[in-house]
XYZ file of C-alpha atoms in Angstrom:
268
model
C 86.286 67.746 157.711
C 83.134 66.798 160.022
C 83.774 68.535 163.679
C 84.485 65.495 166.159
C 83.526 65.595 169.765
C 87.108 66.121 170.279
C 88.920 63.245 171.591
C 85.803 61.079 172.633
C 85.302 59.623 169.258
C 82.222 60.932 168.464
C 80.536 62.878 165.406
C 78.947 65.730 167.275
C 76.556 66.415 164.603
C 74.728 62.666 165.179
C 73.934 64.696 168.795
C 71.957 67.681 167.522
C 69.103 65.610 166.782
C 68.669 64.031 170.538
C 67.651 67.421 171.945
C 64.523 68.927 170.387
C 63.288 72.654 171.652
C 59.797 72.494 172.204
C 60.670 75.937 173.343
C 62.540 79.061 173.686
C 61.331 81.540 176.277
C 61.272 82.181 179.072
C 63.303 78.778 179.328
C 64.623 76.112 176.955
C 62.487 72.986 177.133
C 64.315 69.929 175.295
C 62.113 66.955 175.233
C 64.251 64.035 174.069
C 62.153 61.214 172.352
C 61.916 57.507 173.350
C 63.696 56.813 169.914
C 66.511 59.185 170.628
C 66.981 57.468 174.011
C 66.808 54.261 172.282
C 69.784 55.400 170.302
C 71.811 56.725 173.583
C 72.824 53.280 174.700
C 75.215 52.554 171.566
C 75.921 56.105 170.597
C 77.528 56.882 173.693
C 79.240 53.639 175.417
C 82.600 54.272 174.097
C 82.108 58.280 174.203
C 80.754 57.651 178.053
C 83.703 55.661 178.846
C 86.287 58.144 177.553
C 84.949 60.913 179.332
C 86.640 58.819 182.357
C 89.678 57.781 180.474
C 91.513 58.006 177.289
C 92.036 54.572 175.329
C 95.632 55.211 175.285
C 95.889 55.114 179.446
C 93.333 52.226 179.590
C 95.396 50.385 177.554
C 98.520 51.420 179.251
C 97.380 51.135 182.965
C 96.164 47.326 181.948
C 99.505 46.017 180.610
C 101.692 47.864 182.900
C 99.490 46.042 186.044
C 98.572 43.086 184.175
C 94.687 43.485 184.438
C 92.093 43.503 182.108
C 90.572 46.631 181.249
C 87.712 46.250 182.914
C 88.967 46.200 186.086
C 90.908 49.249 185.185
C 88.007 50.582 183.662
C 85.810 49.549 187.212
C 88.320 52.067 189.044
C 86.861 55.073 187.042
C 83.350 54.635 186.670
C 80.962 55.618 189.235
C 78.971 53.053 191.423
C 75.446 52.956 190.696
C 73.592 55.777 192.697
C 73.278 59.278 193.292
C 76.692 59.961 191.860
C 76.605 57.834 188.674
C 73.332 59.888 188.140
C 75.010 63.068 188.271
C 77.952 62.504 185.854
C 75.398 60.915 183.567
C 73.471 64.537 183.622
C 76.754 66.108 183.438
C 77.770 64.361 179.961
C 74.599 65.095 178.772
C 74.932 68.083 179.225
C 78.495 68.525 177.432
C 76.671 66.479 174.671
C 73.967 69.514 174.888
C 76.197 72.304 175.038
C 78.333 70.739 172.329
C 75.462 70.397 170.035
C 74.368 73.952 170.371
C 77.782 74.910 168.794
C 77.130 73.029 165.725
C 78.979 73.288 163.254
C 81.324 74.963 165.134
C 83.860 73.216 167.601
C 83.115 73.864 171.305
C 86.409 72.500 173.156
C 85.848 71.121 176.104
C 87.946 69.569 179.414
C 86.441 65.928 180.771
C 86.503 66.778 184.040
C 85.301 63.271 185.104
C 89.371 62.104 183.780
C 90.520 64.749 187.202
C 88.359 62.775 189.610
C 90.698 62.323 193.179
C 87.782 59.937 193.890
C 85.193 58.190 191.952
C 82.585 57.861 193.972
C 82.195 61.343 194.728
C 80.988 63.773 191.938
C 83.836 65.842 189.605
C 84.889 69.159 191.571
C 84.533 72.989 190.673
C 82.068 74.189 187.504
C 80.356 71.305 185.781
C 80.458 71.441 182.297
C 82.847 74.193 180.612
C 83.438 74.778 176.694
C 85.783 76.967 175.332
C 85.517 78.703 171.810
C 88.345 79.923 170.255
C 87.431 80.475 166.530
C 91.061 81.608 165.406
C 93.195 79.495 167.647
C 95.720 79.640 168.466
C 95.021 83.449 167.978
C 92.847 85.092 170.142
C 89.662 87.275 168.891
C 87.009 89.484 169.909
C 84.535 85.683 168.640
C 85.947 83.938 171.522
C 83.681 82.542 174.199
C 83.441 80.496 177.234
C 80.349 78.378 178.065
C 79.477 77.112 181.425
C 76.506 74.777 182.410
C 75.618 73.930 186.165
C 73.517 70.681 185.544
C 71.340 69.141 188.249
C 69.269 66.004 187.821
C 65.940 64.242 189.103
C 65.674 60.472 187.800
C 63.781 59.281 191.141
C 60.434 60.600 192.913
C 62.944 61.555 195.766
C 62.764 65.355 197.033
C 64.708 67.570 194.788
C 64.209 70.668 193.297
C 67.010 70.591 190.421
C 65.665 73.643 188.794
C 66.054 75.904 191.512
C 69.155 74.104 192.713
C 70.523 74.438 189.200
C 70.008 78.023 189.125
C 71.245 78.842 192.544
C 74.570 77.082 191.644
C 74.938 78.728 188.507
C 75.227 82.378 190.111
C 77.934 80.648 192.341
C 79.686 80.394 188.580
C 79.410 83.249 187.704
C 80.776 85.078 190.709
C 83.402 83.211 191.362
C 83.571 79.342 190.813
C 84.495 79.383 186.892
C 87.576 81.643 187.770
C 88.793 79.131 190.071
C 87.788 76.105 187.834
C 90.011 77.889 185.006
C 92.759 78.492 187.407
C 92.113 74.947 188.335
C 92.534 72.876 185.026
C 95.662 74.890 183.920
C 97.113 73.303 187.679
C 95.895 69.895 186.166
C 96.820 70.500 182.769
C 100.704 70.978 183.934
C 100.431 67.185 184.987
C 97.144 65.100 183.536
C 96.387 65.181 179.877
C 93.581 67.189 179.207
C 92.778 66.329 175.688
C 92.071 69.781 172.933
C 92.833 71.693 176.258
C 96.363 73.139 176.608
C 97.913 75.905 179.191
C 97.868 78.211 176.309
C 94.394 77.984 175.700
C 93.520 78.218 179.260
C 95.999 81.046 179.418
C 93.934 83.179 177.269
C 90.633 82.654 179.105
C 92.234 83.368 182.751
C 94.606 86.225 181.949
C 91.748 88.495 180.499
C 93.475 91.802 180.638
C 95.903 90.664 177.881
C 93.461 89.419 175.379
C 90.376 90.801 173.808
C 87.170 90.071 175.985
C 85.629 87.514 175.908
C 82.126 86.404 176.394
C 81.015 84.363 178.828
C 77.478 82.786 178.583
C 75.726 80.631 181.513
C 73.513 77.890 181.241
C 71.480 76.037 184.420
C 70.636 73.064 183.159
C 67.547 70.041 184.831
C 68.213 67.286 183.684
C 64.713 65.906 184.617
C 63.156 61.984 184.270
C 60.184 62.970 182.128
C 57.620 61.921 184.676
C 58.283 64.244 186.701
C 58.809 67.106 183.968
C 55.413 68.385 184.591
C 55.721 68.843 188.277
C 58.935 70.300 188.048
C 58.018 72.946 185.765
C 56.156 74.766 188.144
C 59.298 75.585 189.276
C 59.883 77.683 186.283
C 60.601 81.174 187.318
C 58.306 83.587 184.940
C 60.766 85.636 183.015
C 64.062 84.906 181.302
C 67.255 86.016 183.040
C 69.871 88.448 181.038
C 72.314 86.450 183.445
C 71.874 83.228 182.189
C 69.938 80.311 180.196
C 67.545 77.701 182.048
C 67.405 74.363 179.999
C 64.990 71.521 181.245
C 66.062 68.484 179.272
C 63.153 66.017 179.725
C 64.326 62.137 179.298
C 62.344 59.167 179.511
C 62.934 56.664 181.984
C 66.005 58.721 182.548
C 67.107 56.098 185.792
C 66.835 53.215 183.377
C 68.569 54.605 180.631
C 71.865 56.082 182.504
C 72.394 52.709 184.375
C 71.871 50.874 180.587
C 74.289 53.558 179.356
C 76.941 53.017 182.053
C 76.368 49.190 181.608
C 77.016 49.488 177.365
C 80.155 51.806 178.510
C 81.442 48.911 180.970
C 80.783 46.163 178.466
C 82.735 48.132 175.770
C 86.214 46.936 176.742
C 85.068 43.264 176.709
């Protein structure tokens, strides 16, 4: 059977071909084509949405209140802004990560469901993937994959490579620990899709398991525009620590507001 993106609906193996290396070293540069953006606003409405919600509570949460489900929908989704622009980098960056996995099954939590507030950005590590080869066994193959993903869509100030970077070693010395610790507390009460307490047991109580790794990603999410400018950015040499990504994408602004717009007009 073909991997799904877990409970989003969606063939992760249509993704691979949206993110291109150009190249490797020091730094991953993915330069996603007009005609892969051109397939972003259908391929990933309904994905987009669920990220928020499950179909199952949408559905619930209208008849129970007797609303439609776009108004229920319209308390999830971000406004239009700085924060809709950061989820947007955010999924596609678990779309990224997820891809990179391929064929295997990278399990992931969607964070953006554990919001206390939409209009504020998704707390604690961005985008975390867990795999678990043998589950529900544990192995010496298992691996947890963290991204901190920053984006630049305007000609505002910003330097989301070095920001991404700076809040990736926060990851790694402390903030993934207390995002694990953090969805089990969730998990006990909020449905967290392919992620369960025991598989979130054997990532936080390391001593009782064999290791696992634990690889790092910083991840620009940049408007292509301003790729070139960024890029200077670039420190020189690779890091043993972690992975840079740039994902380039054009008229990135346009095409995350078009995106949220398909995932808003999928419930009518």
């Amino acid at each position: 059977m073909t991997p799904l993106m877990d409970d989003l609906g969606f063939n992760i193996g249509n993704a691979v071909p949206w993110f291109p290396h150009e190249q490797e070293q020091p730094y991953v540069l993915v330069r996603m084509t007009a005609q892969h953006v051109a397939l972003l606003e259908d391929a990933m409405a309904e994905p987009l949405r669920r990220c928020y919600i499950t179909d199952e509570v949408l559905k619930a949460a209208a008849d129970r209140h007797g609303l439609t489900l776009s108004e229920v929908l319209a308390g999830k989704l971000p406004d239009a802004g700085a924060t809709m622009a950061g989820d947007f980098g955010e999924v596609l960056g678990y779309f990224y990560q997820s891809a990179m996995e391929y064929p295997g099954n990278a399990i992931g939590p969607k964070k953006w469901r554990l919001k206390q507030d939409r209009t504020k950005p998704a707390p604690k590590s961005d985008v975390i993937h867990f795999i678990m080869p043998q589950r529900p066994a544990a192995s010496a193959a298992d691996q947890v994959l963290c991204a901190e993903v920053k984006v630049k869509s305007t000609s505002a100030s910003s330097d989301p490579i070095g920001s991404a970077i700076t809040d990736c070693a926060k990851d790694r010395t402390s903030r993934l620990a207390s995002t694990l610790v953090w969805l089990r507390e969730r998990a006990m009460t909020d449905d967290l899709g392919d992620v369960d307490i025991p598989l979130l047991n054997r990532f936080i109580n390391t001593v009782d398991y064999p290791p696992a790794a634990r690889r790092y990603r910083a991840v620009a999410v940049i408007c292509e525009n301003f790729v070139t400018a960024e890029l200077s950015n670039v420190p020189a040499t690779a890091s043993d620590e972690y992975t840079l990504v740039v994902i380039s994408v054009p008229n990135l602004h346009t095409t995350y507001n078009a995106i949220f717009a398909a995932a808003r007009a999928s419930v009518l």
